[in-house]
Amino acid sequence: AEEMDSGEEKKEAGGGGSDDGDGAALPTSGSNGGLSSSCSNAQSEESEMRGVHCKTSLAPNTVCVAVPRKCLITVEMGQQTPIGQAILLSDLDLDAPKHIFLMIYLLWDRKVNGHQSFFAPYYDILPQTLSNMPIFWSSEELAGLKGSYLLAQIADRNEAIADDYHSICEVAPELADIATLDEFKWARMCVCSRNFGLQIDGHRTSALVPYADMLNHYRPRETKWTFDDDRQAFTITTLQSILAGAQVYDSYGQKCNHRFLLNYGFAVEDNREVDGFCPNEVPLEICVPPDDPLYDARMAFWTRGEDGMHAGTAGGGVSALAAAVAAASAGRDRGQDPTAMVESALKAAAAARERNHHLSPGGGSIPVQTSSVKRVRVCVSNNENTRTLFSML
């Protein structure tokens, strides 16, 4: 897939997945199913290492957590604040709009209502620092990532957060009165690592769910979550037996370690699925050298889908490349030469581009501006498709 870093939702999207956590326990009228929250270092109230453990053994298909709807902080609540209304009335191009509205409510409610807020107990136990998040690391700590593309992503994230902050301050100056840029960054990463993508009353939204966001990550997943319209509550249900005293985990999804570290502040040492698949990715910037003897043919293949006739085709040359990989792999299975199949695809793409070239009323060609540089992510898995891809590159 083309380089993009959407989906910062804490848990796997859908009616039962999940994504990252790091603590809060707001007592509610809902059932906690025999669970208790804990700090891994009882000597230190400042510890950011938190988790949820069973007080009693849990059978499969047990609703072990139920958080009433009134205890959820939703996107719509942020939109209803004065700052949220100003953002909605503006034409701001924000980096993560849903996250922004959750952040706005968190910052606004803490400042305006303080200890009188219904959510004050939740705010009080949120980590005051997020030292495990790379965007807060010192230059000495970041030096440990030298040579990694993650450094560029950290810089991009810091820039995007600052841009959002200053843009919102222009349409809602009161934001500067309730939060500094550093506090805005803190709220962004709290929301980034904790929010759940939910469907409530048929409407897609995102929410902060106190207590539920304490579950740590583990795969394969042991629990599933959803918003239960009948209960009018966010629920977590066990998928297997969990013994008394054991930690109860959530799955933050199948992700590359760069996303785990950037968004959640941890990396998985052996990041492999049960079937051996490793979702870790390597970002590659690929282009067609201008002095390539086959430049026209290769550019036609690489930018296919980006001209007027195929503008709706997502991915352009990246999609064409993926299709060629699949075709080459299938050809090998049939005993055909994959290199010949790639050459054939290049010729076909060049011919198609020639046919679809835009002509002006006077008969002259109108050049279509496209970029030959593309960033793609490649999963580093030892399989036939990956080997075919690298042989092509």
Short mmCIF file of N, CA and C in Angstrom, two decimals, residues 31 71 107 135 214 222 241 317 320 327 342 350 377 392:
data_model
loop_
_atom_site.label_atom_id
_atom_site.label_comp_id
_atom_site.label_asym_id
_atom_site.label_seq_id
_atom_site.Cartn_x
_atom_site.Cartn_y
_atom_site.Cartn_z
N SER A 31 -20.55 -3.40 35.13
CA SER A 31 -19.84 -4.53 35.72
C SER A 31 -18.38 -4.50 35.32
N CYS A 71 -20.28 7.47 30.47
CA CYS A 71 -18.88 7.56 30.88
C CYS A 71 -17.93 7.67 29.69
N LEU A 107 -9.09 18.86 26.96
CA LEU A 107 -8.40 20.07 27.43
C LEU A 107 -9.39 21.11 27.96
N ILE A 135 7.79 11.28 20.32
CA ILE A 135 7.73 12.70 20.02
C ILE A 135 8.17 13.54 21.22
N MET A 214 -7.09 0.79 29.74
CA MET A 214 -5.96 0.31 30.53
C MET A 214 -5.41 -1.02 30.01
N GLU A 222 -7.16 -11.92 22.93
CA GLU A 222 -7.84 -12.72 23.94
C GLU A 222 -9.23 -12.18 24.27
N SER A 241 -10.52 -18.69 28.00
CA SER A 241 -10.44 -18.70 29.46
C SER A 241 -9.24 -17.86 29.91
N GLY A 317 0.82 4.01 -10.11
CA GLY A 317 1.85 3.04 -10.42
C GLY A 317 2.05 2.00 -9.34
N ALA A 320 -0.27 -0.68 -10.11
CA ALA A 320 0.24 -1.42 -11.26
C ALA A 320 1.37 -2.34 -10.85
N ALA A 327 0.86 -10.98 -10.95
CA ALA A 327 0.89 -11.65 -12.25
C ALA A 327 2.17 -12.46 -12.42
N VAL A 342 6.68 -9.12 -16.81
CA VAL A 342 6.87 -7.73 -16.41
C VAL A 342 7.12 -6.87 -17.64
N ALA A 350 2.75 1.33 -21.73
CA ALA A 350 3.22 2.38 -22.62
C ALA A 350 2.24 2.60 -23.77
N ARG A 377 5.50 0.89 1.11
CA ARG A 377 5.94 0.08 2.25
C ARG A 377 5.96 -1.37 1.82
N MET A 392 12.19 -7.46 -9.26
CA MET A 392 11.75 -6.45 -10.21
C MET A 392 12.44 -5.12 -9.95
#
